[in-house]
């Protein structure tokens, strides 16, 4: 009984947060530890089902680098990286599509169902949702840059009450499948949907003023402050492309983006259901 | 942070209960201490807003005996009761309508809005929702028996996302307003809506095997067991008409009814969001 | 048979007027003698049902000063007026809400049903339709100025074929109920609905050039002519706030307003179903 | 002013009749004097517009024998009748279609618009609405018996707020146009629409007990009484096929049929807007 | 089997053309040899049914000069032409309406049904679709100029899956029927519908640079080149008003118009289902 | 030009077949040579796009045995077959899901887009469309029998104009993915959709009376004749489970099934667009 009373009390405390996001479109870029640790994975899926149940339109976007690498390895194929980006030959892009759209994606869909939700898995090829062209920057093989996002399949799924789970591969006009950066794809999808909130699950606390001190988290960054923070080395390494994706999406109509620590259980709920949030918010 | 984590944890525990009632039509008969105590009143309204937010279609039905008596007293009019039922002359029925539909009802509507919900108040006169005829039983003046329930105004409100709050007066074919028993009206409305759940807030723990021992709560009663429990004096006094209302409504299509203790804070949530429930369930 | 022939002839003569207002939103501010005289009241309700039946979307807005005063008196409470406006303490505002939303409103709803129409009664609290703030002008207690009108509940009722009947109380953000001026509220509702026609039932013929000569009715006044008519004392006394309400509503998008004599039987029909109309038309 | 008051009074008297037929599907078989006399014709069209305006779904079905004969005569072609039915060779059926669908029909459509209504003209060929086969009975050339009625084009027009005006020609499966009996066609259309009321405009008062005494009108006939009335010679001559059409339609789902005197101005209104009606009602 | 294989092959070749016009609104002005030759007529109707089946919204607009002349002759009435335009007295306009809306139109509707399609015939009088005023230019009697096009009846038919077939007569505000130029009417209808394609079936190959050489077809003309081509005598005679109709319609929002040779079997398909088209395209 | 004329002629000949299947739900089980030969694969996809374009609701269901075997081989894993069925351990079922849902499925989706169509790829896990339980028959590991088909995701895709392409894996209540027989899955999907036509692409001509004579094709088999044909050895080998799937689906509401030769180019069109069809039709 005491447990039930506490539960009731907490639900009522959560009500204002639930109301705040009623009907909101929330895009979650899912990756990192939250995806490789089975307990965290199950926990994130339950969180997603909860958000969907209490009135949000959640869209889950995922990559799956480690599983791709491990499948390539099983196939006796070496992962080659050029400037931190995977070199993707024809055989590799097949593996990427298989692993992301056929294994990771369907596994997440099944987990949602196991937790009482309803989901459909889609990839950038479905409805030609993610149109890409070959990356100009470097010769990375079948690595694509997003040219346009057609949100029709996503809106269709949301409209029927399904949680859309999206594997980030793209297609060009000839139907050739490409590998695309999952952070970028997620941000572009969020922008195309004019999402109310875009959350990027990472393996860090957020942007830290002092990288050795988790207590030095910067809770909010305006887009204009970013060059300065980059110059000061506060935004550096793997954080740079993540933040660039957010900035670009904000430029295309996204309201705000937040980088949160996927290593924490219920990180998504902690971000949405508290006044402070737990990560670093990027805003216009 | 710890508080937030606990909140997240509890929300996730509540998820299966929320899912269980997703899209369910839940009719609440509101009255007793939960209506006279201001803190309990505010708490019930928040609970209702929460249920509506997480996907239930909640309909609140209320009477308001104490407020009627107090208004009659202020007007220098004595409340006359015949066999426990209020004798209702023309002047009294005006007061009943005024107090229920004009004061109690609008007060509840405002409380819902104050808590971030959206409500419209209706009475049995609106859309001639509660059609009544003069009670045959005894001469009680303008006391009506329900002849039919037109759920159109209720469904209209639910369809637009409003919580319908219903004051239990009825009208006859000439538009004359009548006083009706709120428990009966609520049960009939629940039956007409083919509600998934009907909850009656009372000032007792439920049906007790031993009325002096709150621990002797009977958690579940089949309709066929009732005569025997009545004969044994276990169902007695004011509980008799309440249970008769439930039985009649179950006969007209209601799935189940539950009598809960409105004196407990969050009694509605405790009933819905636990495996056991907290009251006495009446089922077919 | 002759009677039937005449009826047929008259119906055909009425056709062009019916066609003129097909689908029109017509807001009627109901008050004065048309509301206190039982025969006139029944007659107005039949007129409203007719208009609704032949294709108009009628919205009835009412106050109820005399009934409020009489209830206050019955409660042994004196009505206090400051500059012609009722001083409204906490107890009084409760009485206002009760009488308007619980008695007058439900009585009108029932009369509509008795005449074969379908109505739902709403107050400014329902759906927080009339948002108000405390009047700045003078200390009148819980007397509110309208801040915004949310027409959602009205449109919902019209959309389902109900005649919305609106009691003019307002609510602030905390859910506190306020007394509001019924003329102003009706005009603001008409403006918010972008009504095609706004009719104000009064106890005078309209604006008279010579107040002692009913034949001196001014049939049409442009908004720009009003200051001059006021300066000349032709618009004076109780007519001033009524006309100010109309002017304000025309400024917010209302097409036209007309002040008609509610003491005449079928005044609404006389205004709509003749070339000349019977009152004073205010236009931009 | 007196005129306006009388108009208002009469409109209110008409209200119960208008309410009675609110939303009703009313099929009118139009013909006889009401169609050949220009004043009557204009009057019927105004009546139809009125009915449509006050909430009925009116469907007008017409033939046009006299105009066909006159066109045939102008073309130097003799009208040949076999047992009172027009012998219809290929050339004649062309004329029938032309006159009915091209002249009479479009003339009626234009009259409706002139009176402020909205109409579309259709023939039995449109949407293959009236499927026929060659009459077996006698060799009458292209005279068809109705095999089925497809109400889709009629419902489409009603759904868009148009009054459907239907010229009674039929088509067989090869697209060949046929002449069909207009009374029969109208009755079959009424049955297929499950019309609430079917009115047949004729040039007699109705069924008279004594054919020389218009005062001997039989106001109501049950289907089972008809053989007896026919045996007694009370139903005779041209009335026989009209009544047979009604009986057949009642057998196929029509609620009731009434034979009225189209020579009377406003006969349709007189029938609908009085307690007695003016013609002979045939019911199941 | 070989036949089937060839059919499959051809269907696949046609696919890109079908896709190109998927969902397109295509207005066909039907006339000339394609209308007088029975085999060509049947062929055009089949083509129309095919286009409708594979996803286009086809609207067929027709005149019927030769049939009108022949009916007038049968009625012993001489056709009088003023500057190539038919002088239309009251009797003539009746014949025009009869022949177009009652004979030609219904014949085409029946042919569509015979070929498995679904059509409804409409005239400019239906829904007062083609509003006209008396032509100012010359005294031609009841010859009208189009003032406005109300596409509601056309869109209603398309929306229900019917092919609308439109007889080009117009009506003025008094419901008087007028003769209108079918080319102009078709072009105005195409413009009002914002059609994707407007095809005018004629009895010539198109605009020829050398009128004696069918090989000198001009396949494409920009609106600005027309004055020059007219000055050079390349656009001359009956082609002038046709092209003027197209130019006017392009000025009112039509995308493009093409003049094709209705004497060729399947001319409509040849135009739509080949890269080159077969006629002269007029574009902005 | 001659080519265009022939194309027009052929299209018109195809019209009756197109009309016959207008709006029909057509399920295609895709497999065999039509899937392994790149030219045939491209051809089938074009055929599917054509059918979709001309008005059918096509659903493509596929397996992908050879690609699974080849991936297992690349991973150094032996394919084990028990009684002709693949033994599926945990690792194998992952490969099955990856190859079917991630590679084959997305490749087909892309081919549809390349040919101007619109498709979304789904698997039995999406929306938990194919609910399965572990096969009882033999211990085959994660091989599932279909318990129920939820057509919601398929209807959603059809409703938005997408061609659904379905990879045949199933899920149990715990979200575990299972390998399922593609023929059976396709037949069950067809039955659940109450498809008008179910076509199974195979690598044989159909059911042959004499397996060495392709001319001995049996064009039609009633369900009741099957035991006899099986007893006679005419239905034998791999044909047995295929026909059993069809029979079971017919028992669950499918109208008819046809086994066709996927080795023929345009086999689907040949079946649908000829009177005879090309395969063996199984009917009730």
GROMACS .gro file of C-alpha atoms in nm, chain E:
model
  284
 1137UNK     CA    1   0.098  -1.664  -7.581
 1138UNK     CA    2   0.314  -1.453  -7.807
 1139UNK     CA    3   0.034  -1.201  -7.819
 1140UNK     CA    4   0.021  -1.192  -7.441
 1141UNK     CA    5   0.394  -1.145  -7.416
 1142UNK     CA    6   0.384  -0.857  -7.658
 1143UNK     CA    7   0.100  -0.703  -7.461
 1144UNK     CA    8   0.298  -0.730  -7.141
 1145UNK     CA    9   0.600  -0.576  -7.308
 1146UNK     CA   10   0.401  -0.282  -7.440
 1147UNK     CA   11   0.231  -0.220  -7.109
 1148UNK     CA   12   0.568  -0.196  -6.944
 1149UNK     CA   13   0.686   0.047  -7.211
 1150UNK     CA   14   0.378   0.261  -7.144
 1151UNK     CA   15   0.445   0.269  -6.770
 1152UNK     CA   16   0.661   0.585  -6.763
 1153UNK     CA   17   0.393   0.777  -6.952
 1154UNK     CA   18   0.123   0.650  -6.722
 1155UNK     CA   19   0.332   0.753  -6.421
 1156UNK     CA   20   0.393   1.095  -6.570
 1157UNK     CA   21   0.020   1.173  -6.572
 1158UNK     CA   22  -0.073   0.996  -6.249
 1159UNK     CA   23  -0.338   1.205  -6.074
 1160UNK     CA   24  -0.328   1.469  -6.348
 1161UNK     CA   25  -0.643   1.661  -6.445
 1162UNK     CA   26  -0.679   1.624  -6.821
 1163UNK     CA   27  -0.948   1.821  -7.004
 1164UNK     CA   28  -1.040   1.702  -7.354
 1165UNK     CA   29  -1.231   1.925  -7.593
 1166UNK     CA   30  -1.408   1.671  -7.808
 1167UNK     CA   31  -1.544   1.755  -8.152
 1168UNK     CA   32  -1.499   1.726  -8.528
 1169UNK     CA   33  -1.451   1.395  -8.708
 1170UNK     CA   34  -1.379   1.215  -8.380
 1171UNK     CA   35  -1.738   1.287  -8.291
 1172UNK     CA   36  -1.915   1.232  -8.622
 1173UNK     CA   37  -1.744   0.906  -8.718
 1174UNK     CA   38  -1.895   0.622  -8.512
 1175UNK     CA   39  -1.580   0.410  -8.504
 1176UNK     CA   40  -1.366   0.703  -8.399
 1177UNK     CA   41  -1.624   0.797  -8.140
 1178UNK     CA   42  -1.620   0.451  -7.983
 1179UNK     CA   43  -1.243   0.457  -7.993
 1180UNK     CA   44  -1.216   0.793  -7.816
 1181UNK     CA   45  -1.452   0.674  -7.543
 1182UNK     CA   46  -1.239   0.365  -7.484
 1183UNK     CA   47  -0.928   0.585  -7.470
 1184UNK     CA   48  -1.097   0.806  -7.212
 1185UNK     CA   49  -1.194   0.505  -7.000
 1186UNK     CA   50  -0.835   0.381  -7.017
 1187UNK     CA   51  -0.692   0.714  -6.905
 1188UNK     CA   52  -0.936   0.727  -6.619
 1189UNK     CA   53  -0.850   0.369  -6.520
 1190UNK     CA   54  -0.475   0.427  -6.510
 1191UNK     CA   55  -0.501   0.722  -6.276
 1192UNK     CA   56  -0.590   1.044  -6.462
 1193UNK     CA   57  -0.886   1.267  -6.383
 1194UNK     CA   58  -1.036   1.311  -6.729
 1195UNK     CA   59  -1.300   1.573  -6.807
 1196UNK     CA   60  -1.469   1.556  -7.148
 1197UNK     CA   61  -1.615   1.877  -7.291
 1198UNK     CA   62  -1.818   1.866  -7.611
 1199UNK     CA   63  -2.023   2.077  -7.851
 1200UNK     CA   64  -2.221   1.925  -8.136
 1201UNK     CA   65  -2.268   2.164  -8.424
 1202UNK     CA   66  -2.355   1.912  -8.694
 1203UNK     CA   67  -2.623   1.743  -8.485
 1204UNK     CA   68  -2.773   2.081  -8.400
 1205UNK     CA   69  -2.786   2.179  -8.766
 1206UNK     CA   70  -2.943   1.852  -8.861
 1207UNK     CA   71  -3.208   1.881  -8.591
 1208UNK     CA   72  -3.286   2.239  -8.692
 1209UNK     CA   73  -3.319   2.121  -9.051
 1210UNK     CA   74  -3.555   1.839  -8.945
 1211UNK     CA   75  -3.761   2.104  -8.768
 1212UNK     CA   76  -3.769   2.308  -9.087
 1213UNK     CA   77  -3.556   2.581  -8.937
 1214UNK     CA   78  -3.269   2.732  -9.128
 1215UNK     CA   79  -2.928   2.768  -8.960
 1216UNK     CA   80  -2.822   3.131  -8.986
 1217UNK     CA   81  -2.457   3.218  -8.938
 1218UNK     CA   82  -2.324   3.568  -8.874
 1219UNK     CA   83  -1.948   3.594  -8.925
 1220UNK     CA   84  -1.927   3.218  -8.885
 1221UNK     CA   85  -2.124   3.222  -8.559
 1222UNK     CA   86  -2.470   3.070  -8.535
 1223UNK     CA   87  -2.752   3.320  -8.491
 1224UNK     CA   88  -2.949   3.176  -8.198
 1225UNK     CA   89  -3.308   3.278  -8.147
 1226UNK     CA   90  -3.520   3.148  -7.856
 1227UNK     CA   91  -3.635   2.842  -8.048
 1228UNK     CA   92  -3.282   2.764  -8.160
 1229UNK     CA   93  -3.133   2.785  -7.814
 1230UNK     CA   94  -3.392   2.530  -7.700
 1231UNK     CA   95  -3.280   2.299  -7.978
 1232UNK     CA   96  -2.913   2.358  -7.889
 1233UNK     CA   97  -2.976   2.263  -7.525
 1234UNK     CA   98  -3.185   1.960  -7.624
 1235UNK     CA   99  -2.938   1.824  -7.873
 1236UNK     CA  100  -2.624   1.889  -7.668
 1237UNK     CA  101  -2.743   1.805  -7.317
 1238UNK     CA  102  -3.014   1.552  -7.409
 1239UNK     CA  103  -2.881   1.363  -7.704
 1240UNK     CA  104  -2.507   1.403  -7.763
 1241UNK     CA  105  -2.420   1.415  -7.395
 1242UNK     CA  106  -2.628   1.115  -7.290
 1243UNK     CA  107  -2.500   0.920  -7.591
 1244UNK     CA  108  -2.142   0.978  -7.476
 1245UNK     CA  109  -2.226   0.888  -7.117
 1246UNK     CA  110  -2.377   0.560  -7.237
 1247UNK     CA  111  -2.074   0.481  -7.451
 1248UNK     CA  112  -1.846   0.528  -7.150
 1249UNK     CA  113  -2.057   0.282  -6.952
 1250UNK     CA  114  -2.064   0.038  -7.241
 1251UNK     CA  115  -1.683   0.038  -7.223
 1252UNK     CA  116  -1.675  -0.032  -6.852
 1253UNK     CA  117  -1.625   0.325  -6.732
 1254UNK     CA  118  -1.846   0.541  -6.511
 1255UNK     CA  119  -1.965   0.882  -6.629
 1256UNK     CA  120  -2.216   1.152  -6.546
 1257UNK     CA  121  -2.332   1.405  -6.800
 1258UNK     CA  122  -2.357   1.768  -6.698
 1259UNK     CA  123  -2.435   2.087  -6.881
 1260UNK     CA  124  -2.337   2.444  -6.804
 1261UNK     CA  125  -2.684   2.485  -6.648
 1262UNK     CA  126  -2.618   2.219  -6.383
 1263UNK     CA  127  -2.504   2.385  -6.066
 1264UNK     CA  128  -2.502   2.701  -6.284
 1265UNK     CA  129  -2.157   2.582  -6.379
 1266UNK     CA  130  -2.113   2.811  -6.680
 1267UNK     CA  131  -2.240   3.160  -6.597
 1268UNK     CA  132  -2.269   3.374  -6.910
 1269UNK     CA  133  -2.386   3.713  -7.028
 1270UNK     CA  134  -2.516   3.803  -7.371
 1271UNK     CA  135  -2.232   3.854  -7.617
 1272UNK     CA  136  -2.163   4.220  -7.673
 1273UNK     CA  137  -1.978   4.185  -8.002
 1274UNK     CA  138  -2.265   4.134  -8.243
 1275UNK     CA  139  -2.635   4.062  -8.221
 1276UNK     CA  140  -2.634   3.687  -8.228
 1277UNK     CA  141  -2.942   3.635  -8.009
 1278UNK     CA  142  -2.888   3.394  -7.722
 1279UNK     CA  143  -2.515   3.354  -7.764
 1280UNK     CA  144  -2.327   3.397  -7.438
 1281UNK     CA  145  -1.983   3.490  -7.321
 1282UNK     CA  146  -1.858   3.306  -7.015
 1283UNK     CA  147  -1.844   3.522  -6.704
 1284UNK     CA  148  -1.741   3.257  -6.454
 1285UNK     CA  149  -1.699   2.881  -6.415
 1286UNK     CA  150  -1.810   2.706  -6.094
 1287UNK     CA  151  -1.616   2.381  -6.087
 1288UNK     CA  152  -1.808   2.236  -5.789
 1289UNK     CA  153  -2.019   1.992  -5.997
 1290UNK     CA  154  -1.712   1.876  -6.191
 1291UNK     CA  155  -1.504   1.820  -5.881
 1292UNK     CA  156  -1.797   1.641  -5.717
 1293UNK     CA  157  -1.812   1.398  -6.009
 1294UNK     CA  158  -1.435   1.344  -6.018
 1295UNK     CA  159  -1.433   1.295  -5.642
 1296UNK     CA  160  -1.683   1.011  -5.672
 1297UNK     CA  161  -1.487   0.845  -5.952
 1298UNK     CA  162  -1.715   0.953  -6.237
 1299UNK     CA  163  -1.587   1.093  -6.567
 1300UNK     CA  164  -1.768   1.427  -6.606
 1301UNK     CA  165  -1.898   1.485  -6.960
 1302UNK     CA  166  -1.997   1.845  -7.014
 1303UNK     CA  167  -2.236   1.991  -7.271
 1304UNK     CA  168  -2.142   2.350  -7.344
 1305UNK     CA  169  -2.448   2.560  -7.288
 1306UNK     CA  170  -2.444   2.847  -7.039
 1307UNK     CA  171  -2.697   3.023  -6.818
 1308UNK     CA  172  -2.739   3.383  -6.713
 1309UNK     CA  173  -2.852   3.499  -6.369
 1310UNK     CA  174  -3.218   3.465  -6.469
 1311UNK     CA  175  -3.170   3.101  -6.564
 1312UNK     CA  176  -3.194   3.175  -6.939
 1313UNK     CA  177  -2.995   2.919  -7.137
 1314UNK     CA  178  -2.739   3.042  -7.392
 1315UNK     CA  179  -2.537   2.889  -7.671
 1316UNK     CA  180  -2.164   2.919  -7.603
 1317UNK     CA  181  -1.858   2.843  -7.810
 1318UNK     CA  182  -1.744   2.493  -7.715
 1319UNK     CA  183  -1.373   2.559  -7.766
 1320UNK     CA  184  -1.384   2.863  -7.542
 1321UNK     CA  185  -1.596   2.686  -7.281
 1322UNK     CA  186  -1.357   2.390  -7.273
 1323UNK     CA  187  -1.055   2.615  -7.236
 1324UNK     CA  188  -1.220   2.816  -6.956
 1325UNK     CA  189  -1.316   2.496  -6.776
 1326UNK     CA  190  -0.958   2.370  -6.807
 1327UNK     CA  191  -0.828   2.699  -6.666
 1328UNK     CA  192  -1.080   2.699  -6.378
 1329UNK     CA  193  -0.978   2.342  -6.291
 1330UNK     CA  194  -0.609   2.437  -6.317
 1331UNK     CA  195  -0.583   2.135  -6.545
 1332UNK     CA  196  -0.243   1.978  -6.605
 1333UNK     CA  197  -0.322   1.921  -6.971
 1334UNK     CA  198  -0.583   2.054  -7.213
 1335UNK     CA  199  -0.627   1.869  -7.543
 1336UNK     CA  200  -0.832   2.007  -7.827
 1337UNK     CA  201  -0.939   1.746  -8.083
 1338UNK     CA  202  -0.958   1.905  -8.431
 1339UNK     CA  203  -0.974   1.793  -8.791
 1340UNK     CA  204  -0.623   1.910  -8.877
 1341UNK     CA  205  -0.274   1.785  -8.793
 1342UNK     CA  206  -0.206   2.093  -8.583
 1343UNK     CA  207  -0.046   2.422  -8.681
 1344UNK     CA  208   0.138   2.367  -9.012
 1345UNK     CA  209   0.417   2.593  -9.134
 1346UNK     CA  210   0.301   2.512  -9.487
 1347UNK     CA  211  -0.067   2.431  -9.494
 1348UNK     CA  212  -0.018   2.196  -9.787
 1349UNK     CA  213   0.245   1.992  -9.612
 1350UNK     CA  214   0.138   1.782  -9.314
 1351UNK     CA  215   0.505   1.719  -9.250
 1352UNK     CA  216   0.553   2.086  -9.164
 1353UNK     CA  217   0.382   2.054  -8.827
 1354UNK     CA  218   0.499   2.301  -8.564
 1355UNK     CA  219   0.527   2.092  -8.249
 1356UNK     CA  220   0.556   2.368  -7.996
 1357UNK     CA  221   0.456   2.736  -7.982
 1358UNK     CA  222   0.526   2.979  -7.703
 1359UNK     CA  223   0.246   3.225  -7.633
 1360UNK     CA  224   0.471   3.514  -7.729
 1361UNK     CA  225   0.538   3.372  -8.078
 1362UNK     CA  226   0.172   3.369  -8.172
 1363UNK     CA  227   0.127   3.727  -8.302
 1364UNK     CA  228   0.417   3.674  -8.542
 1365UNK     CA  229   0.275   3.340  -8.666
 1366UNK     CA  230  -0.064   3.504  -8.714
 1367UNK     CA  231   0.091   3.793  -8.903
 1368UNK     CA  232   0.267   3.544  -9.128
 1369UNK     CA  233  -0.064   3.375  -9.202
 1370UNK     CA  234   0.054   3.049  -9.048
 1371UNK     CA  235  -0.217   3.071  -8.783
 1372UNK     CA  236  -0.528   3.156  -8.980
 1373UNK     CA  237  -0.893   3.081  -9.039
 1374UNK     CA  238  -1.064   2.852  -8.786
 1375UNK     CA  239  -0.735   2.801  -8.606
 1376UNK     CA  240  -0.735   3.161  -8.481
 1377UNK     CA  241  -1.023   3.134  -8.230
 1378UNK     CA  242  -0.898   2.793  -8.112
 1379UNK     CA  243  -0.556   2.930  -8.035
 1380UNK     CA  244  -0.704   3.242  -7.879
 1381UNK     CA  245  -0.905   3.019  -7.643
 1382UNK     CA  246  -0.587   2.837  -7.544
 1383UNK     CA  247  -0.391   3.158  -7.490
 1384UNK     CA  248  -0.668   3.304  -7.274
 1385UNK     CA  249  -0.685   2.985  -7.066
 1386UNK     CA  250  -0.307   2.981  -7.020
 1387UNK     CA  251  -0.337   3.339  -6.900
 1388UNK     CA  252  -0.589   3.218  -6.638
 1389UNK     CA  253  -0.374   2.944  -6.494
 1390UNK     CA  254  -0.380   2.652  -6.737
 1391UNK     CA  255  -0.040   2.484  -6.761
 1392UNK     CA  256  -0.043   2.392  -7.129
 1393UNK     CA  257  -0.273   2.324  -7.423
 1394UNK     CA  258  -0.225   2.100  -7.723
 1395UNK     CA  259  -0.408   2.090  -8.053
 1396UNK     CA  260  -0.427   1.735  -8.187
 1397UNK     CA  261  -0.568   1.557  -8.487
 1398UNK     CA  262  -0.889   1.384  -8.386
 1399UNK     CA  263  -0.904   1.207  -8.722
 1400UNK     CA  264  -0.630   0.972  -8.607
 1401UNK     CA  265  -0.744   0.670  -8.411
 1402UNK     CA  266  -0.619   0.686  -8.050
 1403UNK     CA  267  -0.498   1.041  -8.103
 1404UNK     CA  268  -0.532   1.112  -7.730
 1405UNK     CA  269  -0.318   0.812  -7.637
 1406UNK     CA  270  -0.066   0.894  -7.907
 1407UNK     CA  271  -0.030   1.243  -7.762
 1408UNK     CA  272   0.003   1.131  -7.401
 1409UNK     CA  273   0.193   0.806  -7.444
 1410UNK     CA  274   0.486   0.916  -7.656
 1411UNK     CA  275   0.779   1.148  -7.594
 1412UNK     CA  276   0.707   1.373  -7.888
 1413UNK     CA  277   0.332   1.399  -7.875
 1414UNK     CA  278   0.152   1.431  -8.208
 1415UNK     CA  279   0.012   1.784  -8.217
 1416UNK     CA  280   0.100   2.146  -8.158
 1417UNK     CA  281   0.170   2.236  -7.800
 1418UNK     CA  282   0.091   2.589  -7.680
 1419UNK     CA  283   0.276   2.690  -7.367
 1420UNK     CA  284   0.335   3.003  -7.165
   0.00000   0.00000   0.00000
